[in-house]
Amino acid sequence: MSRERFRKALLPPGAENIEKLKNLVKEGNYYGAQQMYKTISARYATVGRFSEALDLLQSGACLQLEHEQVTCGGELAVLFVEMLVKAKVDFDDDYLDRIRKIYKKFPRIPLPQNLGLEDDDEIHRLSETLGAAKTRVESCTSFLKAAIKWSSDTGPRKLGSAELHDMLAEYIYSESPEADMTRVSLHFARGRNPKKFASTLVNFMGKCYPGEDDLAIARAVLMYLSVGNLRDANDIMDEIKKLAWAKELEFPESELMRFIDYLLQTLMRDALPLFNMLRQKFSSSIERDPMFIELLEDIGEKFYGVRRKNPLQGMFGELFKM
């Protein structure tokens, strides 16, 4: 028997270790189980038994997350994606479903409302709650960004899986202590769910500070346009207006919104001079967010072939560094 076959024979079937470690987690020995998940999965990988390594890591990630061990579960979730890369597995629907199952185990815990912050205990409790929320978002983000990169490298879509982008956008918005609409919009714009994106934006409009609503809407539209997606850019505007009306929210009527309306009409035709004129005419509104200038550079390149002054730059490239 060769040395490699001998080493393979030393390792028991993966199902045995899954059951053994499941009992450890149920007993509350999270740290001990974590070390074993990492060690044993690495051993399976060393002898080429990648399928069992993946099964073990998926089981461990889900179990740890079910027990609200977010740091442990998140680490195993990232290792699951790293094992896909190591095993040279290509993106497909079956593995997307496995990633989705892990994602759904990440806890969703509503943040407390109307706390009496004059009480030191309440302040301490709120601080702990916000810290835990931040950990959840960072952990889930690390996992899904790794999965998106893997899907981009091995799948048919250069931007990465649309569903993975939608998952990450939803989790960041629902679980972050403060809404990071730039990151939320970045991922929704690379997803395929403009209706969910519109619903999220309308929810944000109902609780944001004055003057933030039109910025959020413009950012969403410009991010769709910067990847050449005129259809969803138009759809999201229509959907936001419809939802805002249904919720009796006032749709912002600002110079920035006028610019967005004119821009959407302009991009439906070959009208580079008009595109440049709009940028100049509404420059004060565009300059409310420096990101808009970069996004418009990307839009000019996508729709009219206008080369950027620095071809290595690009808004999405900067925002979406892996």
PDB file of C-alpha atoms in Angstrom:
ATOM      1  CA  MET A   1       0.000   0.000   0.000  1.00  0.00           C
ATOM      2  CA  SER A   2       1.376   3.436  -0.978  1.00  0.00           C
ATOM      3  CA  ARG A   3       1.927   6.071   1.698  1.00  0.00           C
ATOM      4  CA  GLU A   4      -0.905   8.226   0.302  1.00  0.00           C
ATOM      5  CA  ARG A   5      -3.387   5.337   0.269  1.00  0.00           C
ATOM      6  CA  PHE A   6      -2.290   4.462   3.806  1.00  0.00           C
ATOM      7  CA  ARG A   7      -2.929   8.032   5.003  1.00  0.00           C
ATOM      8  CA  LYS A   8      -6.340   7.992   3.339  1.00  0.00           C
ATOM      9  CA  ALA A   9      -7.196   4.746   5.071  1.00  0.00           C
ATOM     10  CA  LEU A  10      -6.309   6.255   8.469  1.00  0.00           C
ATOM     11  CA  LEU A  11      -9.092   8.824   8.216  1.00  0.00           C
ATOM     12  CA  PRO A  12     -12.600   7.587   9.074  1.00  0.00           C
ATOM     13  CA  PRO A  13     -15.579   8.427   6.848  1.00  0.00           C
ATOM     14  CA  GLY A  14     -16.535  12.078   7.042  1.00  0.00           C
ATOM     15  CA  ALA A  15     -20.010  11.291   8.390  1.00  0.00           C
ATOM     16  CA  GLU A  16     -18.448   9.834  11.551  1.00  0.00           C
ATOM     17  CA  ASN A  17     -16.575  13.043  12.299  1.00  0.00           C
ATOM     18  CA  ILE A  18     -19.624  15.162  11.498  1.00  0.00           C
ATOM     19  CA  GLU A  19     -21.638  13.282  14.115  1.00  0.00           C
ATOM     20  CA  LYS A  20     -18.824  13.348  16.661  1.00  0.00           C
ATOM     21  CA  LEU A  21     -18.303  17.095  16.340  1.00  0.00           C
ATOM     22  CA  LYS A  22     -22.029  17.748  16.332  1.00  0.00           C
ATOM     23  CA  ASN A  23     -22.196  16.255  19.809  1.00  0.00           C
ATOM     24  CA  LEU A  24     -19.282  18.434  20.951  1.00  0.00           C
ATOM     25  CA  VAL A  25     -21.097  21.577  19.817  1.00  0.00           C
ATOM     26  CA  LYS A  26     -24.326  20.467  21.488  1.00  0.00           C
ATOM     27  CA  GLU A  27     -22.395  20.004  24.732  1.00  0.00           C
ATOM     28  CA  GLY A  28     -21.265  23.622  24.493  1.00  0.00           C
ATOM     29  CA  ASN A  29     -17.618  22.868  23.730  1.00  0.00           C
ATOM     30  CA  TYR A  30     -17.571  25.384  20.885  1.00  0.00           C
ATOM     31  CA  TYR A  31     -13.861  26.166  20.977  1.00  0.00           C
ATOM     32  CA  GLY A  32     -12.794  22.528  21.110  1.00  0.00           C
ATOM     33  CA  ALA A  33     -15.112  21.646  18.256  1.00  0.00           C
ATOM     34  CA  GLN A  34     -13.832  24.600  16.240  1.00  0.00           C
ATOM     35  CA  GLN A  35     -10.227  23.441  16.420  1.00  0.00           C
ATOM     36  CA  MET A  36     -11.230  19.926  15.394  1.00  0.00           C
ATOM     37  CA  TYR A  37     -13.325  21.140  12.464  1.00  0.00           C
ATOM     38  CA  LYS A  38     -10.314  23.033  11.147  1.00  0.00           C
ATOM     39  CA  THR A  39      -7.776  20.259  11.802  1.00  0.00           C
ATOM     40  CA  ILE A  40      -9.815  17.342  10.463  1.00  0.00           C
ATOM     41  CA  SER A  41     -11.035  19.185   7.353  1.00  0.00           C
ATOM     42  CA  ALA A  42      -7.422  20.100   6.561  1.00  0.00           C
ATOM     43  CA  ARG A  43      -6.446  16.428   6.871  1.00  0.00           C
ATOM     44  CA  TYR A  44      -9.170  15.375   4.435  1.00  0.00           C
ATOM     45  CA  ALA A  45      -7.987  18.042   2.005  1.00  0.00           C
ATOM     46  CA  THR A  46      -4.364  16.907   2.287  1.00  0.00           C
ATOM     47  CA  VAL A  47      -5.287  13.434   1.022  1.00  0.00           C
ATOM     48  CA  GLY A  48      -7.637  14.741  -1.652  1.00  0.00           C
ATOM     49  CA  ARG A  49     -10.905  13.915   0.113  1.00  0.00           C
ATOM     50  CA  PHE A  50     -12.343  17.365  -0.618  1.00  0.00           C
ATOM     51  CA  SER A  51     -15.977  16.308  -0.640  1.00  0.00           C
ATOM     52  CA  GLU A  52     -15.753  15.155   2.983  1.00  0.00           C
ATOM     53  CA  ALA A  53     -13.802  18.277   3.957  1.00  0.00           C
ATOM     54  CA  LEU A  54     -16.558  20.448   2.475  1.00  0.00           C
ATOM     55  CA  ASP A  55     -19.303  18.454   4.192  1.00  0.00           C
ATOM     56  CA  LEU A  56     -17.524  18.821   7.524  1.00  0.00           C
ATOM     57  CA  LEU A  57     -16.982  22.569   7.172  1.00  0.00           C
ATOM     58  CA  GLN A  58     -20.557  23.198   6.053  1.00  0.00           C
ATOM     59  CA  SER A  59     -21.938  21.196   8.960  1.00  0.00           C
ATOM     60  CA  GLY A  60     -19.653  22.991  11.417  1.00  0.00           C
ATOM     61  CA  ALA A  61     -20.473  26.469  10.108  1.00  0.00           C
ATOM     62  CA  CYS A  62     -24.217  25.824  10.305  1.00  0.00           C
ATOM     63  CA  LEU A  63     -24.045  24.297  13.793  1.00  0.00           C
ATOM     64  CA  GLN A  64     -21.894  27.041  15.264  1.00  0.00           C
ATOM     65  CA  LEU A  65     -24.145  29.723  13.766  1.00  0.00           C
ATOM     66  CA  GLU A  66     -27.267  27.964  15.043  1.00  0.00           C
ATOM     67  CA  HIS A  67     -25.741  28.258  18.522  1.00  0.00           C
ATOM     68  CA  GLU A  68     -24.998  31.969  17.860  1.00  0.00           C
ATOM     69  CA  GLN A  69     -21.253  31.349  17.803  1.00  0.00           C
ATOM     70  CA  VAL A  70     -20.855  33.883  15.027  1.00  0.00           C
ATOM     71  CA  THR A  71     -17.075  34.203  15.074  1.00  0.00           C
ATOM     72  CA  CYS A  72     -16.589  30.432  14.944  1.00  0.00           C
ATOM     73  CA  GLY A  73     -19.348  29.849  12.395  1.00  0.00           C
ATOM     74  CA  GLY A  74     -18.146  32.696  10.211  1.00  0.00           C
ATOM     75  CA  GLU A  75     -14.588  31.360  10.231  1.00  0.00           C
ATOM     76  CA  LEU A  76     -15.756  27.906   9.120  1.00  0.00           C
ATOM     77  CA  ALA A  77     -17.970  29.493   6.454  1.00  0.00           C
ATOM     78  CA  VAL A  78     -14.948  31.292   4.985  1.00  0.00           C
ATOM     79  CA  LEU A  79     -12.935  28.052   5.172  1.00  0.00           C
ATOM     80  CA  PHE A  80     -15.742  26.330   3.232  1.00  0.00           C
ATOM     81  CA  VAL A  81     -15.258  28.813   0.368  1.00  0.00           C
ATOM     82  CA  GLU A  82     -11.475  28.529   0.581  1.00  0.00           C
ATOM     83  CA  MET A  83     -11.873  24.743   0.305  1.00  0.00           C
ATOM     84  CA  LEU A  84     -13.950  25.213  -2.875  1.00  0.00           C
ATOM     85  CA  VAL A  85     -11.045  27.187  -4.311  1.00  0.00           C
ATOM     86  CA  LYS A  86      -8.472  24.629  -3.171  1.00  0.00           C
ATOM     87  CA  ALA A  87     -10.520  21.773  -4.651  1.00  0.00           C
ATOM     88  CA  LYS A  88     -10.838  23.718  -7.944  1.00  0.00           C
ATOM     89  CA  VAL A  89     -14.637  23.509  -7.787  1.00  0.00           C
ATOM     90  CA  ASP A  90     -16.482  25.609 -10.365  1.00  0.00           C
ATOM     91  CA  PHE A  91     -19.498  27.707  -9.448  1.00  0.00           C
ATOM     92  CA  ASP A  92     -22.841  25.971  -9.978  1.00  0.00           C
ATOM     93  CA  ASP A  93     -26.368  25.966  -8.542  1.00  0.00           C
ATOM     94  CA  ASP A  94     -25.681  23.085  -6.143  1.00  0.00           C
ATOM     95  CA  TYR A  95     -22.814  24.885  -4.438  1.00  0.00           C
ATOM     96  CA  LEU A  96     -24.755  28.146  -4.510  1.00  0.00           C
ATOM     97  CA  ASP A  97     -27.476  26.320  -2.584  1.00  0.00           C
ATOM     98  CA  ARG A  98     -24.930  25.123  -0.010  1.00  0.00           C
ATOM     99  CA  ILE A  99     -23.665  28.679   0.452  1.00  0.00           C
ATOM    100  CA  ARG A 100     -27.259  29.866   0.797  1.00  0.00           C
ATOM    101  CA  LYS A 101     -27.889  27.303   3.552  1.00  0.00           C
ATOM    102  CA  ILE A 102     -24.908  28.610   5.534  1.00  0.00           C
ATOM    103  CA  TYR A 103     -25.989  32.218   4.945  1.00  0.00           C
ATOM    104  CA  LYS A 104     -29.459  31.530   6.306  1.00  0.00           C
ATOM    105  CA  LYS A 105     -27.937  30.361   9.595  1.00  0.00           C
ATOM    106  CA  PHE A 106     -26.368  33.771  10.330  1.00  0.00           C
ATOM    107  CA  PRO A 107     -28.372  35.226  13.221  1.00  0.00           C
ATOM    108  CA  ARG A 108     -30.808  38.068  12.651  1.00  0.00           C
ATOM    109  CA  ILE A 109     -31.381  39.922  15.892  1.00  0.00           C
ATOM    110  CA  PRO A 110     -33.456  43.141  15.970  1.00  0.00           C
ATOM    111  CA  LEU A 111     -31.700  46.052  17.639  1.00  0.00           C
ATOM    112  CA  PRO A 112     -33.440  47.383  20.785  1.00  0.00           C
ATOM    113  CA  GLN A 113     -35.564  50.488  20.424  1.00  0.00           C
ATOM    114  CA  ASN A 114     -36.378  53.331  22.841  1.00  0.00           C
ATOM    115  CA  LEU A 115     -33.838  52.447  25.494  1.00  0.00           C
ATOM    116  CA  GLY A 116     -33.573  54.638  28.569  1.00  0.00           C
ATOM    117  CA  LEU A 117     -29.987  55.765  28.052  1.00  0.00           C
ATOM    118  CA  GLU A 118     -29.828  57.557  31.390  1.00  0.00           C
ATOM    119  CA  ASP A 119     -29.304  54.139  32.981  1.00  0.00           C
ATOM    120  CA  ASP A 120     -25.662  52.899  32.982  1.00  0.00           C
ATOM    121  CA  ASP A 121     -26.789  49.291  32.654  1.00  0.00           C
ATOM    122  CA  GLU A 122     -28.884  50.149  29.611  1.00  0.00           C
ATOM    123  CA  ILE A 123     -25.958  51.979  28.010  1.00  0.00           C
ATOM    124  CA  HIS A 124     -23.691  48.997  28.647  1.00  0.00           C
ATOM    125  CA  ARG A 125     -26.295  46.609  27.241  1.00  0.00           C
ATOM    126  CA  LEU A 126     -26.730  48.747  24.135  1.00  0.00           C
ATOM    127  CA  SER A 127     -22.960  48.907  23.634  1.00  0.00           C
ATOM    128  CA  GLU A 128     -22.724  45.117  23.784  1.00  0.00           C
ATOM    129  CA  THR A 129     -25.669  44.723  21.413  1.00  0.00           C
ATOM    130  CA  LEU A 130     -24.155  47.093  18.860  1.00  0.00           C
ATOM    131  CA  GLY A 131     -20.792  45.343  19.138  1.00  0.00           C
ATOM    132  CA  ALA A 132     -22.441  41.962  18.510  1.00  0.00           C
ATOM    133  CA  ALA A 133     -24.305  43.366  15.487  1.00  0.00           C
ATOM    134  CA  LYS A 134     -21.062  44.704  14.043  1.00  0.00           C
ATOM    135  CA  THR A 135     -19.422  41.285  14.496  1.00  0.00           C
ATOM    136  CA  ARG A 136     -22.328  39.570  12.726  1.00  0.00           C
ATOM    137  CA  VAL A 137     -22.149  41.913   9.751  1.00  0.00           C
ATOM    138  CA  GLU A 138     -18.361  41.679   9.443  1.00  0.00           C
ATOM    139  CA  SER A 139     -18.451  37.890   9.668  1.00  0.00           C
ATOM    140  CA  CYS A 140     -21.214  37.451   7.102  1.00  0.00           C
ATOM    141  CA  THR A 141     -19.565  40.018   4.825  1.00  0.00           C
ATOM    142  CA  SER A 142     -16.224  38.160   4.880  1.00  0.00           C
ATOM    143  CA  PHE A 143     -17.988  34.912   3.996  1.00  0.00           C
ATOM    144  CA  LEU A 144     -20.131  36.276   1.174  1.00  0.00           C
ATOM    145  CA  LYS A 145     -17.390  38.438  -0.343  1.00  0.00           C
ATOM    146  CA  ALA A 146     -15.174  35.341  -0.518  1.00  0.00           C
ATOM    147  CA  ALA A 147     -18.059  33.441  -2.134  1.00  0.00           C
ATOM    148  CA  ILE A 148     -18.682  36.267  -4.616  1.00  0.00           C
ATOM    149  CA  LYS A 149     -15.013  36.284  -5.629  1.00  0.00           C
ATOM    150  CA  TRP A 150     -15.068  32.500  -6.088  1.00  0.00           C
ATOM    151  CA  SER A 151     -18.234  32.777  -8.218  1.00  0.00           C
ATOM    152  CA  SER A 152     -16.618  35.544 -10.276  1.00  0.00           C
ATOM    153  CA  ASP A 153     -13.436  33.519 -10.848  1.00  0.00           C
ATOM    154  CA  THR A 154     -15.128  30.230 -11.739  1.00  0.00           C
ATOM    155  CA  GLY A 155     -18.650  31.128 -12.849  1.00  0.00           C
ATOM    156  CA  PRO A 156     -20.162  32.655 -15.977  1.00  0.00           C
ATOM    157  CA  ARG A 157     -20.659  36.163 -14.559  1.00  0.00           C
ATOM    158  CA  LYS A 158     -17.688  38.488 -14.228  1.00  0.00           C
ATOM    159  CA  LEU A 159     -19.473  40.525 -11.546  1.00  0.00           C
ATOM    160  CA  GLY A 160     -20.013  37.408  -9.463  1.00  0.00           C
ATOM    161  CA  SER A 161     -23.250  35.648  -8.569  1.00  0.00           C
ATOM    162  CA  ALA A 162     -26.204  38.058  -8.562  1.00  0.00           C
ATOM    163  CA  GLU A 163     -27.930  36.111  -5.795  1.00  0.00           C
ATOM    164  CA  LEU A 164     -24.864  36.313  -3.547  1.00  0.00           C
ATOM    165  CA  HIS A 165     -24.753  40.081  -4.042  1.00  0.00           C
ATOM    166  CA  ASP A 166     -28.444  40.322  -3.106  1.00  0.00           C
ATOM    167  CA  MET A 167     -27.872  38.214   0.019  1.00  0.00           C
ATOM    168  CA  LEU A 168     -25.041  40.450   1.181  1.00  0.00           C
ATOM    169  CA  ALA A 169     -26.940  43.667   0.500  1.00  0.00           C
ATOM    170  CA  GLU A 170     -29.943  42.449   2.495  1.00  0.00           C
ATOM    171  CA  TYR A 171     -27.838  41.304   5.449  1.00  0.00           C
ATOM    172  CA  ILE A 172     -25.794  44.504   5.647  1.00  0.00           C
ATOM    173  CA  TYR A 173     -28.959  46.620   5.608  1.00  0.00           C
ATOM    174  CA  SER A 174     -30.974  44.554   8.077  1.00  0.00           C
ATOM    175  CA  GLU A 175     -28.211  43.873  10.613  1.00  0.00           C
ATOM    176  CA  SER A 176     -25.909  46.924  10.575  1.00  0.00           C
ATOM    177  CA  PRO A 177     -26.327  49.287  13.553  1.00  0.00           C
ATOM    178  CA  GLU A 178     -26.171  52.176  11.060  1.00  0.00           C
ATOM    179  CA  ALA A 179     -27.304  51.790   7.474  1.00  0.00           C
ATOM    180  CA  ASP A 180     -24.306  51.827   5.131  1.00  0.00           C
ATOM    181  CA  MET A 181     -26.272  52.634   1.992  1.00  0.00           C
ATOM    182  CA  THR A 182     -23.165  52.855  -0.179  1.00  0.00           C
ATOM    183  CA  ARG A 183     -22.261  49.220   0.466  1.00  0.00           C
ATOM    184  CA  VAL A 184     -25.900  48.134   0.338  1.00  0.00           C
ATOM    185  CA  SER A 185     -26.357  49.855  -3.036  1.00  0.00           C
ATOM    186  CA  LEU A 186     -23.087  48.473  -4.390  1.00  0.00           C
ATOM    187  CA  HIS A 187     -24.245  44.894  -3.916  1.00  0.00           C
ATOM    188  CA  PHE A 188     -27.887  45.374  -4.893  1.00  0.00           C
ATOM    189  CA  ALA A 189     -26.715  47.029  -8.125  1.00  0.00           C
ATOM    190  CA  ARG A 190     -24.730  43.877  -8.903  1.00  0.00           C
ATOM    191  CA  GLY A 191     -27.675  41.667  -8.012  1.00  0.00           C
ATOM    192  CA  ARG A 192     -30.917  40.983  -9.845  1.00  0.00           C
ATOM    193  CA  ASN A 193     -33.612  42.149  -7.470  1.00  0.00           C
ATOM    194  CA  PRO A 194     -34.483  45.799  -8.168  1.00  0.00           C
ATOM    195  CA  LYS A 195     -37.840  45.404  -6.375  1.00  0.00           C
ATOM    196  CA  LYS A 196     -36.153  44.358  -3.147  1.00  0.00           C
ATOM    197  CA  PHE A 197     -33.630  47.163  -3.624  1.00  0.00           C
ATOM    198  CA  ALA A 198     -36.469  49.671  -4.093  1.00  0.00           C
ATOM    199  CA  SER A 199     -38.236  48.372  -0.981  1.00  0.00           C
ATOM    200  CA  THR A 200     -35.014  48.785   1.010  1.00  0.00           C
ATOM    201  CA  LEU A 201     -34.554  52.338  -0.240  1.00  0.00           C
ATOM    202  CA  VAL A 202     -38.127  53.289   0.637  1.00  0.00           C
ATOM    203  CA  ASN A 203     -37.621  51.846   4.111  1.00  0.00           C
ATOM    204  CA  PHE A 204     -34.485  53.983   4.418  1.00  0.00           C
ATOM    205  CA  MET A 205     -36.378  57.065   3.187  1.00  0.00           C
ATOM    206  CA  GLY A 206     -38.795  56.648   6.067  1.00  0.00           C
ATOM    207  CA  LYS A 207     -36.095  57.035   8.704  1.00  0.00           C
ATOM    208  CA  CYS A 208     -33.143  58.906   7.158  1.00  0.00           C
ATOM    209  CA  TYR A 209     -32.096  62.496   7.818  1.00  0.00           C
ATOM    210  CA  PRO A 210     -33.447  65.246   5.538  1.00  0.00           C
ATOM    211  CA  GLY A 211     -31.432  65.444   2.333  1.00  0.00           C
ATOM    212  CA  GLU A 212     -30.256  61.821   2.450  1.00  0.00           C
ATOM    213  CA  ASP A 213     -33.194  60.378   0.524  1.00  0.00           C
ATOM    214  CA  ASP A 214     -32.413  61.842  -2.888  1.00  0.00           C
ATOM    215  CA  LEU A 215     -28.723  60.987  -2.465  1.00  0.00           C
ATOM    216  CA  ALA A 216     -29.609  57.331  -1.788  1.00  0.00           C
ATOM    217  CA  ILE A 217     -31.923  57.152  -4.816  1.00  0.00           C
ATOM    218  CA  ALA A 218     -29.405  58.814  -7.118  1.00  0.00           C
ATOM    219  CA  ARG A 219     -26.630  56.520  -5.889  1.00  0.00           C
ATOM    220  CA  ALA A 220     -28.761  53.457  -6.655  1.00  0.00           C
ATOM    221  CA  VAL A 221     -29.566  54.606 -10.192  1.00  0.00           C
ATOM    222  CA  LEU A 222     -25.999  55.647 -10.973  1.00  0.00           C
ATOM    223  CA  MET A 223     -24.603  52.353  -9.694  1.00  0.00           C
ATOM    224  CA  TYR A 224     -26.908  50.404 -12.008  1.00  0.00           C
ATOM    225  CA  LEU A 225     -25.922  52.649 -14.912  1.00  0.00           C
ATOM    226  CA  SER A 226     -22.198  52.342 -14.160  1.00  0.00           C
ATOM    227  CA  VAL A 227     -22.406  48.626 -14.998  1.00  0.00           C
ATOM    228  CA  GLY A 228     -24.511  49.347 -18.104  1.00  0.00           C
ATOM    229  CA  ASN A 229     -27.842  48.271 -16.595  1.00  0.00           C
ATOM    230  CA  LEU A 230     -30.283  50.881 -17.931  1.00  0.00           C
ATOM    231  CA  ARG A 231     -33.308  48.597 -17.567  1.00  0.00           C
ATOM    232  CA  ASP A 232     -33.020  48.131 -13.805  1.00  0.00           C
ATOM    233  CA  ALA A 233     -32.049  51.794 -13.341  1.00  0.00           C
ATOM    234  CA  ASN A 234     -35.410  52.754 -14.864  1.00  0.00           C
ATOM    235  CA  ASP A 235     -37.284  49.996 -13.048  1.00  0.00           C
ATOM    236  CA  ILE A 236     -35.996  51.019  -9.625  1.00  0.00           C
ATOM    237  CA  MET A 237     -37.093  54.630 -10.128  1.00  0.00           C
ATOM    238  CA  ASP A 238     -40.595  53.496 -11.076  1.00  0.00           C
ATOM    239  CA  GLU A 239     -40.765  51.066  -8.160  1.00  0.00           C
ATOM    240  CA  ILE A 240     -39.545  53.617  -5.597  1.00  0.00           C
ATOM    241  CA  LYS A 241     -42.171  56.135  -6.723  1.00  0.00           C
ATOM    242  CA  LYS A 242     -44.899  53.490  -6.523  1.00  0.00           C
ATOM    243  CA  LEU A 243     -43.860  52.260  -3.051  1.00  0.00           C
ATOM    244  CA  ALA A 244     -43.368  55.783  -1.695  1.00  0.00           C
ATOM    245  CA  TRP A 245     -46.877  56.712  -2.814  1.00  0.00           C
ATOM    246  CA  ALA A 246     -48.326  53.552  -1.213  1.00  0.00           C
ATOM    247  CA  LYS A 247     -46.563  54.351   2.086  1.00  0.00           C
ATOM    248  CA  GLU A 248     -47.549  58.025   1.896  1.00  0.00           C
ATOM    249  CA  LEU A 249     -43.929  59.126   1.758  1.00  0.00           C
ATOM    250  CA  GLU A 250     -42.978  62.205  -0.188  1.00  0.00           C
ATOM    251  CA  PHE A 251     -40.741  61.448  -3.150  1.00  0.00           C
ATOM    252  CA  PRO A 252     -37.907  63.990  -3.115  1.00  0.00           C
ATOM    253  CA  GLU A 253     -38.188  66.744  -5.693  1.00  0.00           C
ATOM    254  CA  SER A 254     -34.685  68.149  -5.925  1.00  0.00           C
ATOM    255  CA  GLU A 255     -32.291  69.282  -8.612  1.00  0.00           C
ATOM    256  CA  LEU A 256     -30.487  65.966  -8.185  1.00  0.00           C
ATOM    257  CA  MET A 257     -33.684  64.036  -8.954  1.00  0.00           C
ATOM    258  CA  ARG A 258     -34.274  66.237 -12.017  1.00  0.00           C
ATOM    259  CA  PHE A 259     -30.768  65.356 -13.196  1.00  0.00           C
ATOM    260  CA  ILE A 260     -31.427  61.633 -12.732  1.00  0.00           C
ATOM    261  CA  ASP A 261     -34.684  61.863 -14.720  1.00  0.00           C
ATOM    262  CA  TYR A 262     -32.972  63.711 -17.588  1.00  0.00           C
ATOM    263  CA  LEU A 263     -30.010  61.316 -17.481  1.00  0.00           C
ATOM    264  CA  LEU A 264     -32.214  58.226 -17.836  1.00  0.00           C
ATOM    265  CA  GLN A 265     -33.904  59.761 -20.887  1.00  0.00           C
ATOM    266  CA  THR A 266     -30.574  60.805 -22.408  1.00  0.00           C
ATOM    267  CA  LEU A 267     -28.974  57.372 -22.098  1.00  0.00           C
ATOM    268  CA  MET A 268     -31.738  55.831 -24.195  1.00  0.00           C
ATOM    269  CA  ARG A 269     -30.229  57.498 -27.268  1.00  0.00           C
ATOM    270  CA  ASP A 270     -26.881  58.350 -28.792  1.00  0.00           C
ATOM    271  CA  ALA A 271     -26.539  61.790 -27.220  1.00  0.00           C
ATOM    272  CA  LEU A 272     -23.037  62.325 -25.856  1.00  0.00           C
ATOM    273  CA  PRO A 273     -23.203  66.154 -26.186  1.00  0.00           C
ATOM    274  CA  LEU A 274     -26.420  66.181 -24.129  1.00  0.00           C
ATOM    275  CA  PHE A 275     -24.831  63.871 -21.550  1.00  0.00           C
ATOM    276  CA  ASN A 276     -21.923  66.286 -21.155  1.00  0.00           C
ATOM    277  CA  MET A 277     -24.271  69.275 -21.016  1.00  0.00           C
ATOM    278  CA  LEU A 278     -26.289  67.675 -18.202  1.00  0.00           C
ATOM    279  CA  ARG A 279     -23.146  67.046 -16.194  1.00  0.00           C
ATOM    280  CA  GLN A 280     -22.183  70.670 -16.524  1.00  0.00           C
ATOM    281  CA  LYS A 281     -25.649  72.110 -15.870  1.00  0.00           C
ATOM    282  CA  PHE A 282     -26.237  70.022 -12.733  1.00  0.00           C
ATOM    283  CA  SER A 283     -22.641  70.045 -11.483  1.00  0.00           C
ATOM    284  CA  SER A 284     -23.550  71.568  -8.094  1.00  0.00           C
ATOM    285  CA  SER A 285     -26.018  68.728  -7.424  1.00  0.00           C
ATOM    286  CA  ILE A 286     -23.596  66.065  -8.670  1.00  0.00           C
ATOM    287  CA  GLU A 287     -20.852  67.398  -6.406  1.00  0.00           C
ATOM    288  CA  ARG A 288     -22.965  66.730  -3.311  1.00  0.00           C
ATOM    289  CA  ASP A 289     -21.344  63.282  -3.344  1.00  0.00           C
ATOM    290  CA  PRO A 290     -17.833  62.894  -4.846  1.00  0.00           C
ATOM    291  CA  MET A 291     -18.729  59.303  -5.734  1.00  0.00           C
ATOM    292  CA  PHE A 292     -21.220  60.567  -8.336  1.00  0.00           C
ATOM    293  CA  ILE A 293     -18.433  62.122 -10.410  1.00  0.00           C
ATOM    294  CA  GLU A 294     -16.609  58.778 -10.561  1.00  0.00           C
ATOM    295  CA  LEU A 295     -19.791  56.884 -11.360  1.00  0.00           C
ATOM    296  CA  LEU A 296     -20.558  59.278 -14.201  1.00  0.00           C
ATOM    297  CA  GLU A 297     -17.075  58.646 -15.594  1.00  0.00           C
ATOM    298  CA  ASP A 298     -17.926  54.941 -15.661  1.00  0.00           C
ATOM    299  CA  ILE A 299     -21.315  55.688 -17.257  1.00  0.00           C
ATOM    300  CA  GLY A 300     -19.712  57.806 -19.989  1.00  0.00           C
ATOM    301  CA  GLU A 301     -17.378  54.941 -20.795  1.00  0.00           C
ATOM    302  CA  LYS A 302     -20.145  52.306 -20.769  1.00  0.00           C
ATOM    303  CA  PHE A 303     -22.689  54.151 -22.891  1.00  0.00           C
ATOM    304  CA  TYR A 304     -20.595  56.443 -25.096  1.00  0.00           C
ATOM    305  CA  GLY A 305     -17.131  54.909 -25.144  1.00  0.00           C
ATOM    306  CA  VAL A 306     -15.557  57.938 -23.469  1.00  0.00           C
ATOM    307  CA  ARG A 307     -12.231  56.761 -22.113  1.00  0.00           C
ATOM    308  CA  ARG A 308     -11.439  57.687 -18.535  1.00  0.00           C
ATOM    309  CA  LYS A 309      -8.563  60.055 -17.918  1.00  0.00           C
ATOM    310  CA  ASN A 310      -7.013  57.304 -15.809  1.00  0.00           C
ATOM    311  CA  PRO A 311      -8.113  53.904 -17.206  1.00  0.00           C
ATOM    312  CA  LEU A 312      -7.006  52.154 -14.018  1.00  0.00           C
ATOM    313  CA  GLN A 313      -9.555  54.042 -11.962  1.00  0.00           C
ATOM    314  CA  GLY A 314     -13.202  53.217 -11.587  1.00  0.00           C
ATOM    315  CA  MET A 315     -15.738  53.596  -8.824  1.00  0.00           C
ATOM    316  CA  PHE A 316     -16.724  49.961  -8.578  1.00  0.00           C
ATOM    317  CA  GLY A 317     -13.116  48.847  -8.704  1.00  0.00           C
ATOM    318  CA  GLU A 318     -12.284  51.011  -5.716  1.00  0.00           C
ATOM    319  CA  LEU A 319     -15.380  50.089  -3.737  1.00  0.00           C
ATOM    320  CA  PHE A 320     -15.292  46.380  -4.452  1.00  0.00           C
ATOM    321  CA  LYS A 321     -11.714  45.471  -3.684  1.00  0.00           C
ATOM    322  CA  MET A 322     -11.725  41.922  -2.426  1.00  0.00           C
TER     323      MET A 322
END
